[in-house]
Amino acid sequence: MKALIIGAGGQIGSELAGALEAAGHEAWMVDHQPLEKCAGRGALEASFAQYPGLAARWLPALDVLQADRLAALIADLRPDTVFHLAALLSATGEANPDLCWRVNVDGLRTTLEAMTRYRRPDGADPVLVCPSSIAAYGPVTGRPDVLERGPEEGPLEPTTMYGVTKVVAERLGAWYSHQLKPTAGRGRVDTRLLRFPGLLSAVPPGGGSSDYANELFFAGARGDQAVQIFVRPDTRIPFMHMDDALRSLVELAEAPRARLTRTTYNVGACYPTAEEIAEAVRRRLDHPFEVRYVPDHRQAFVDSWPRRLEDGAARSDWGWSHRLDLEGMTDRLLHDCRASLAR
Ligand code: AKB
């Protein structure tokens, strides 16, 4: 596939380019920042060294709010698959709700509109893959099971602006996939979304509320003897290692349309409390690792998210299966965070 990654310098995008190349695809990358300012610069440079030709497909910086430039890029490149990853996360989004809406919703809609103007070389609708999130859920009166199990069919009643934009993204995806009435020069976009858990990798995330787990792994890798995190020890939300998340993005993009029964899929992996993560890190260290739990305003956001995520549809429709549980993830993350800190 000829893939364009929008938001390629961030936590997911910076590792997705290499994952696509490894799977035999051609990745093009664009971000709102130049390479040297991207959080994922180290991961990108490692992929550029591994895959000849990839560095030349890093495009000049472009903000998704520059609608004309974004539409022109898509019209020019005609990617058969777009991974739309440009987004503000929950904590930053709640502090900047207007910007969160403009980046997460308007940026996505500009991309979808531009993609209605062409078809893939085989005549099929172009594919857009976009992350949704556990933040699309929220507490529902009289339905404690919603937060206990994260049912695939919802209901979805998010409490953060970030969560609201994710529900809108899901509905936009369904509309561009099925409800848009094709006209001459304007066709459908085969839109596919994944409701992701908190994602864990050696690329620091920016502005999420699940970041407390990343902070535990980085603190352990740095050799810190004490760390403060912003949630209670019993806080439990779904988590996933980035390698599984990348595989789910690529597998969903590759899945034949006929096998898909929905536009949004849940993908789950493991469900540790903050204390269980801290303990998994501590068991691998040869020094004390004291964790101070000092909840702040982000506690309310994670408390509004489900503790599990049912993902039967992804498993049966396109064979989704996670590979890393908490123990496997902890081994990998401590190793990778140490390597990233040493760079
Ligand atoms: C966040 O914390 O905002 C994200 C998410 C769970 O979608 N990592």
Short mmCIF file of C-alpha atoms and ligand atoms in Angstrom, two decimals:
data_model
loop_
_atom_site.label_atom_id
_atom_site.label_comp_id
_atom_site.label_asym_id
_atom_site.label_seq_id
_atom_site.Cartn_x
_atom_site.Cartn_y
_atom_site.Cartn_z
CA MET A 1 0.00 0.00 0.00
CA LYS A 2 1.02 3.61 -0.53
CA ALA A 3 0.38 5.03 2.93
CA LEU A 4 0.44 8.59 4.22
CA ILE A 5 0.96 9.02 7.97
CA ILE A 6 -0.42 12.34 9.19
CA GLY A 7 1.05 13.16 12.61
CA ALA A 8 4.11 11.05 11.81
CA GLY A 9 6.37 12.59 14.45
CA GLY A 10 4.29 11.59 17.47
CA GLN A 11 4.17 8.56 19.77
CA ILE A 12 2.37 6.27 17.31
CA GLY A 13 3.38 7.76 13.96
CA SER A 14 7.11 7.74 14.59
CA GLU A 15 7.07 3.94 14.96
CA LEU A 16 4.37 3.24 12.38
CA ALA A 17 6.57 4.24 9.42
CA GLY A 18 9.06 1.45 10.18
CA ALA A 19 6.24 -1.04 10.87
CA LEU A 20 4.70 -0.29 7.46
CA GLU A 21 8.04 -0.63 5.67
CA ALA A 22 8.67 -3.93 7.49
CA ALA A 23 5.31 -5.18 6.21
CA GLY A 24 6.31 -4.30 2.62
CA HIS A 25 4.35 -1.04 2.32
CA GLU A 26 5.50 2.41 1.20
CA ALA A 27 5.19 5.00 3.98
CA TRP A 28 5.04 8.77 3.42
CA MET A 29 5.16 10.97 6.50
CA VAL A 30 4.05 14.45 7.47
CA ASP A 31 3.90 16.22 10.82
CA HIS A 32 3.14 19.74 12.01
CA GLN A 33 6.71 20.01 13.29
CA PRO A 34 10.05 19.65 11.52
CA LEU A 35 11.80 16.37 12.26
CA GLU A 36 14.27 17.84 14.75
CA LYS A 37 11.43 19.01 17.02
CA CYS A 38 9.37 15.78 16.95
CA ALA A 39 8.98 13.66 20.11
CA GLY A 40 9.54 10.60 17.94
CA ARG A 41 12.67 11.83 16.20
CA GLY A 42 14.86 9.02 17.64
CA ALA A 43 12.45 6.29 16.47
CA LEU A 44 12.13 7.92 13.04
CA GLU A 45 15.87 8.22 12.57
CA ALA A 46 16.29 4.56 13.53
CA SER A 47 13.74 3.61 10.83
CA PHE A 48 15.39 5.93 8.28
CA ALA A 49 18.69 4.11 8.91
CA GLN A 50 17.01 0.71 8.49
CA TYR A 51 14.86 1.36 5.39
CA PRO A 52 16.68 3.06 2.49
CA GLY A 53 14.50 5.63 0.75
CA LEU A 54 12.25 6.21 3.77
CA ALA A 55 13.93 9.48 4.85
CA ALA A 56 13.16 10.99 1.43
CA ARG A 57 9.45 10.39 2.09
CA TRP A 58 9.45 12.68 5.17
CA LEU A 59 7.51 15.67 3.82
CA PRO A 60 7.83 19.36 4.76
CA ALA A 61 6.00 20.32 7.97
CA LEU A 62 2.25 20.84 7.57
CA ASP A 63 -0.38 21.60 10.20
CA VAL A 64 -3.74 19.81 9.73
CA LEU A 65 -5.39 23.18 10.41
CA GLN A 66 -3.91 24.46 7.13
CA ALA A 67 -6.83 22.89 5.30
CA ASP A 68 -5.88 24.01 1.79
CA ARG A 69 -2.32 22.75 2.07
CA LEU A 70 -3.46 19.45 3.57
CA ALA A 71 -6.05 18.91 0.83
CA ALA A 72 -3.47 19.78 -1.83
CA LEU A 73 -0.96 17.31 -0.38
CA ILE A 74 -3.53 14.49 -0.40
CA ALA A 75 -4.72 15.37 -3.92
CA ASP A 76 -1.14 15.35 -5.13
CA LEU A 77 0.03 12.18 -3.37
CA ARG A 78 -3.22 10.16 -3.74
CA PRO A 79 -2.32 7.70 -0.98
CA ASP A 80 -4.44 4.56 -1.08
CA THR A 81 -4.31 4.47 2.75
CA VAL A 82 -4.07 7.37 5.20
CA PHE A 83 -3.22 6.87 8.88
CA HIS A 84 -4.66 9.98 10.49
CA LEU A 85 -2.83 10.33 13.81
CA ALA A 86 -2.77 14.10 14.34
CA ALA A 87 -4.61 14.68 17.62
CA LEU A 88 -4.52 16.37 21.00
CA LEU A 89 -4.81 13.85 23.86
CA SER A 90 -7.12 14.02 26.87
CA ALA A 91 -5.27 16.27 29.32
CA THR A 92 -4.06 18.77 26.70
CA GLY A 93 -7.45 18.62 25.00
CA GLU A 94 -9.31 19.48 28.20
CA ALA A 95 -7.01 22.46 28.75
CA ASN A 96 -7.52 23.62 25.11
CA PRO A 97 -10.98 22.40 24.08
CA ASP A 98 -11.24 24.67 21.01
CA LEU A 99 -7.91 23.54 19.65
CA CYS A 100 -8.78 19.93 20.49
CA TRP A 101 -11.95 20.17 18.38
CA ARG A 102 -10.17 21.89 15.50
CA VAL A 103 -7.26 19.44 15.34
CA ASN A 104 -9.17 16.24 16.15
CA VAL A 105 -12.38 16.92 14.22
CA ASP A 106 -11.74 19.62 11.61
CA GLY A 107 -8.33 18.15 10.71
CA LEU A 108 -9.88 14.71 10.25
CA ARG A 109 -12.75 16.07 8.18
CA THR A 110 -10.40 17.99 5.87
CA THR A 111 -8.53 14.72 5.27
CA LEU A 112 -11.72 12.73 4.65
CA GLU A 113 -13.07 15.37 2.25
CA ALA A 114 -9.81 15.39 0.28
CA MET A 115 -9.97 11.60 0.07
CA THR A 116 -13.47 11.67 -1.46
CA ARG A 117 -11.89 13.16 -4.63
CA TYR A 118 -10.01 10.09 -5.86
CA ARG A 119 -10.08 6.29 -5.82
CA ARG A 120 -7.40 3.66 -5.33
CA PRO A 121 -5.65 2.34 -8.45
CA ASP A 122 -7.84 -0.83 -8.26
CA GLY A 123 -11.01 1.32 -8.19
CA ALA A 124 -11.75 0.71 -4.50
CA ASP A 125 -12.48 3.50 -2.01
CA PRO A 126 -9.33 4.89 -0.36
CA VAL A 127 -8.87 3.68 3.22
CA LEU A 128 -8.47 5.96 6.23
CA VAL A 129 -7.37 4.44 9.55
CA CYS A 130 -7.68 6.54 12.69
CA PRO A 131 -7.34 5.89 16.41
CA SER A 132 -10.36 6.24 18.65
CA SER A 133 -9.83 5.65 22.37
CA ILE A 134 -11.15 4.25 25.61
CA ALA A 135 -11.88 7.95 26.30
CA ALA A 136 -14.91 7.58 24.00
CA TYR A 137 -16.62 5.86 26.95
CA GLY A 138 -17.91 7.49 30.11
CA PRO A 139 -20.08 6.61 33.07
CA VAL A 140 -23.71 5.87 32.10
CA THR A 141 -26.47 6.16 34.70
CA GLY A 142 -27.87 2.71 35.53
CA ARG A 143 -25.21 0.91 33.43
CA PRO A 144 -22.20 0.08 35.68
CA ASP A 145 -21.26 -2.63 33.17
CA VAL A 146 -20.17 0.03 30.64
CA LEU A 147 -17.10 0.91 32.70
CA GLU A 148 -16.66 -2.68 33.92
CA ARG A 149 -16.34 -4.24 30.46
CA GLY A 150 -16.13 -1.58 27.70
CA PRO A 151 -18.83 -3.11 25.49
CA GLU A 152 -18.14 -2.77 21.77
CA GLU A 153 -21.58 -1.40 20.99
CA GLY A 154 -21.33 1.34 23.66
CA PRO A 155 -23.20 3.39 24.87
CA LEU A 156 -20.58 6.13 24.53
CA GLU A 157 -20.97 9.09 26.89
CA PRO A 158 -17.50 10.66 27.17
CA THR A 159 -16.73 13.26 29.82
CA THR A 160 -13.69 14.92 28.17
CA MET A 161 -13.54 17.04 25.01
CA TYR A 162 -10.96 14.54 23.71
CA GLY A 163 -13.51 11.74 24.21
CA VAL A 164 -16.20 13.81 22.49
CA THR A 165 -13.93 14.30 19.46
CA LYS A 166 -13.28 10.56 19.33
CA VAL A 167 -17.01 9.77 19.26
CA VAL A 168 -17.42 12.35 16.48
CA ALA A 169 -14.50 10.73 14.61
CA GLU A 170 -16.24 7.36 14.88
CA ARG A 171 -19.52 8.77 13.54
CA LEU A 172 -17.75 10.70 10.75
CA GLY A 173 -16.00 7.47 9.80
CA ALA A 174 -19.31 5.63 9.56
CA TRP A 175 -20.84 8.46 7.49
CA TYR A 176 -17.98 8.69 4.99
CA SER A 177 -17.91 4.88 4.70
CA HIS A 178 -21.63 4.24 4.21
CA GLN A 179 -23.97 7.22 4.30
CA LEU A 180 -22.23 9.66 1.97
CA LYS A 181 -24.13 9.60 -1.34
CA PRO A 182 -21.44 9.36 -4.01
CA THR A 183 -21.67 11.92 -6.82
CA ALA A 184 -19.50 12.54 -9.84
CA GLY A 185 -16.08 13.45 -8.48
CA ARG A 186 -16.97 12.63 -4.86
CA GLY A 187 -16.82 9.07 -3.57
CA ARG A 188 -16.79 7.28 -0.23
CA VAL A 189 -13.84 6.79 2.10
CA ASP A 190 -13.44 3.34 3.62
CA THR A 191 -12.86 4.55 7.19
CA ARG A 192 -11.64 2.21 9.92
CA LEU A 193 -11.13 3.18 13.57
CA LEU A 194 -9.57 1.43 16.53
CA ARG A 195 -10.60 2.19 20.10
CA PHE A 196 -7.17 2.04 21.71
CA PRO A 197 -6.20 1.50 25.36
CA GLY A 198 -3.43 3.66 26.85
CA LEU A 199 -0.38 2.97 24.66
CA LEU A 200 3.05 2.26 26.10
CA SER A 201 6.35 2.74 24.30
CA ALA A 202 9.80 4.23 24.63
CA VAL A 203 8.62 7.33 22.74
CA PRO A 204 7.19 9.67 25.38
CA PRO A 205 3.53 10.52 24.78
CA GLY A 206 2.38 14.11 25.14
CA GLY A 207 -0.59 15.31 27.14
CA GLY A 208 -2.46 12.08 27.82
CA SER A 209 -4.01 10.97 31.12
CA SER A 210 -2.72 7.42 30.77
CA ASP A 211 0.82 8.87 30.80
CA TYR A 212 1.29 7.87 34.46
CA ALA A 213 2.15 4.35 33.27
CA ASN A 214 4.76 5.64 30.79
CA GLU A 215 6.23 7.72 33.63
CA LEU A 216 6.65 4.56 35.76
CA PHE A 217 8.58 2.78 32.99
CA PHE A 218 10.79 5.78 32.23
CA ALA A 219 11.50 6.32 35.96
CA GLY A 220 12.46 2.65 36.34
CA ALA A 221 14.67 2.81 33.23
CA ARG A 222 16.40 5.98 34.47
CA GLY A 223 17.27 4.27 37.76
CA ASP A 224 15.14 6.62 39.86
CA GLN A 225 14.61 5.43 43.43
CA ALA A 226 11.35 7.36 43.81
CA VAL A 227 8.68 8.64 41.45
CA GLN A 228 5.43 10.55 41.89
CA ILE A 229 2.43 9.74 39.68
CA PHE A 230 -0.89 11.51 39.40
CA VAL A 231 -3.37 8.67 40.06
CA ARG A 232 -4.44 6.41 42.96
CA PRO A 233 -2.76 2.99 43.25
CA ASP A 234 -6.03 1.14 42.50
CA THR A 235 -6.58 2.98 39.18
CA ARG A 236 -7.26 0.38 36.48
CA ILE A 237 -7.59 1.10 32.74
CA PRO A 238 -6.70 -0.94 29.63
CA PHE A 239 -3.10 -0.72 28.34
CA MET A 240 -1.31 -2.01 25.25
CA HIS A 241 2.29 -2.16 24.09
CA MET A 242 2.99 -0.04 21.01
CA ASP A 243 4.11 -3.06 18.95
CA ASP A 244 0.65 -4.60 19.34
CA ALA A 245 -0.96 -1.24 18.56
CA LEU A 246 1.12 -0.85 15.38
CA ARG A 247 0.25 -4.38 14.29
CA SER A 248 -3.45 -3.70 14.86
CA LEU A 249 -3.25 -0.54 12.70
CA VAL A 250 -1.50 -2.38 9.86
CA GLU A 251 -3.71 -5.48 10.09
CA LEU A 252 -6.90 -3.43 10.10
CA ALA A 253 -5.69 -1.39 7.11
CA GLU A 254 -4.87 -4.61 5.22
CA ALA A 255 -8.11 -6.45 6.10
CA PRO A 256 -10.40 -7.10 3.12
CA ARG A 257 -13.41 -4.77 3.31
CA ALA A 258 -15.79 -7.72 2.97
CA ARG A 259 -14.58 -9.15 6.30
CA LEU A 260 -15.36 -5.98 8.27
CA THR A 261 -18.72 -5.78 10.03
CA ARG A 262 -18.15 -2.35 11.63
CA THR A 263 -16.20 0.85 11.15
CA THR A 264 -14.90 1.04 14.75
CA TYR A 265 -13.21 -1.88 16.53
CA ASN A 266 -12.12 -2.25 20.15
CA VAL A 267 -8.67 -3.77 20.66
CA GLY A 268 -7.64 -4.87 24.16
CA ALA A 269 -4.50 -6.31 25.69
CA CYS A 270 -4.01 -6.05 29.48
CA TYR A 271 -5.71 -4.38 32.43
CA PRO A 272 -3.30 -3.67 35.31
CA THR A 273 -3.81 -1.23 38.17
CA ALA A 274 -1.21 1.52 38.64
CA GLU A 275 0.14 -0.41 41.62
CA GLU A 276 0.45 -3.63 39.58
CA ILE A 277 2.47 -1.74 36.95
CA ALA A 278 4.69 -0.22 39.65
CA GLU A 279 5.23 -3.67 41.15
CA ALA A 280 6.11 -5.19 37.76
CA VAL A 281 8.74 -2.47 37.27
CA ARG A 282 10.02 -2.80 40.87
CA ARG A 283 10.53 -6.60 40.53
CA ARG A 284 12.98 -5.96 37.68
CA LEU A 285 15.12 -3.38 39.50
CA ASP A 286 17.99 -3.96 41.89
CA HIS A 287 17.33 -0.78 43.85
CA PRO A 288 14.40 0.69 45.83
CA PHE A 289 11.55 2.08 43.74
CA GLU A 290 9.16 4.11 45.86
CA VAL A 291 5.98 5.28 44.13
CA ARG A 292 4.08 8.25 45.58
CA TYR A 293 0.47 8.39 44.43
CA VAL A 294 -0.71 12.03 44.32
CA PRO A 295 -3.95 12.22 42.29
CA ASP A 296 -4.61 15.43 40.34
CA HIS A 297 -7.38 16.51 37.94
CA ARG A 298 -6.46 13.69 35.51
CA GLN A 299 -7.70 11.12 38.04
CA ALA A 300 -11.28 12.05 37.13
CA PHE A 301 -10.55 11.46 33.42
CA VAL A 302 -9.15 7.97 33.92
CA ASP A 303 -11.93 7.15 36.40
CA SER A 304 -14.42 7.85 33.57
CA TRP A 305 -12.77 5.24 31.30
CA PRO A 306 -13.58 1.52 31.21
CA ARG A 307 -11.51 -0.97 33.18
CA ARG A 308 -11.70 -3.56 30.40
CA LEU A 309 -12.27 -3.44 26.66
CA GLU A 310 -14.28 -6.15 24.91
CA ASP A 311 -12.73 -6.85 21.52
CA GLY A 312 -14.51 -9.98 20.19
CA ALA A 313 -15.39 -8.35 16.84
CA ALA A 314 -11.75 -7.54 15.99
CA ARG A 315 -10.76 -11.05 16.97
CA SER A 316 -13.40 -12.73 14.81
CA ASP A 317 -13.51 -10.31 11.83
CA TRP A 318 -9.81 -9.80 11.11
CA GLY A 319 -7.98 -12.12 13.49
CA TRP A 320 -6.83 -9.57 16.08
CA SER A 321 -4.80 -11.05 18.90
CA HIS A 322 -2.49 -9.16 21.28
CA ARG A 323 0.94 -10.66 22.00
CA LEU A 324 2.26 -8.76 25.03
CA ASP A 325 0.77 -8.92 28.52
CA LEU A 326 1.99 -6.86 31.51
CA GLU A 327 5.07 -9.05 32.11
CA GLY A 328 6.19 -9.11 28.46
CA MET A 329 5.49 -5.41 28.14
CA THR A 330 7.51 -4.53 31.23
CA ASP A 331 10.61 -6.44 30.00
CA ARG A 332 10.43 -4.74 26.62
CA LEU A 333 9.68 -1.25 27.92
CA LEU A 334 12.46 -1.15 30.49
CA HIS A 335 14.92 -2.29 27.82
CA ASP A 336 13.64 0.14 25.17
CA CYS A 337 13.33 3.14 27.53
CA ARG A 338 16.94 2.56 28.68
CA ALA A 339 18.08 2.48 25.03
CA SER A 340 16.10 5.61 24.23
CA LEU A 341 17.51 7.47 27.28
CA ALA A 342 21.05 6.47 26.23
CA ARG A 343 20.61 8.01 22.72
C1 AKB B 1 -4.88 9.73 26.76
O1 AKB B 1 -4.47 9.42 27.89
O2 AKB B 1 -5.49 10.76 26.48
C2 AKB B 1 -4.67 8.72 25.65
C3 AKB B 1 -5.84 7.81 25.48
C4 AKB B 1 -6.15 6.83 26.53
O3 AKB B 1 -6.51 7.89 24.50
N1 AKB B 1 -3.49 7.94 25.90
#
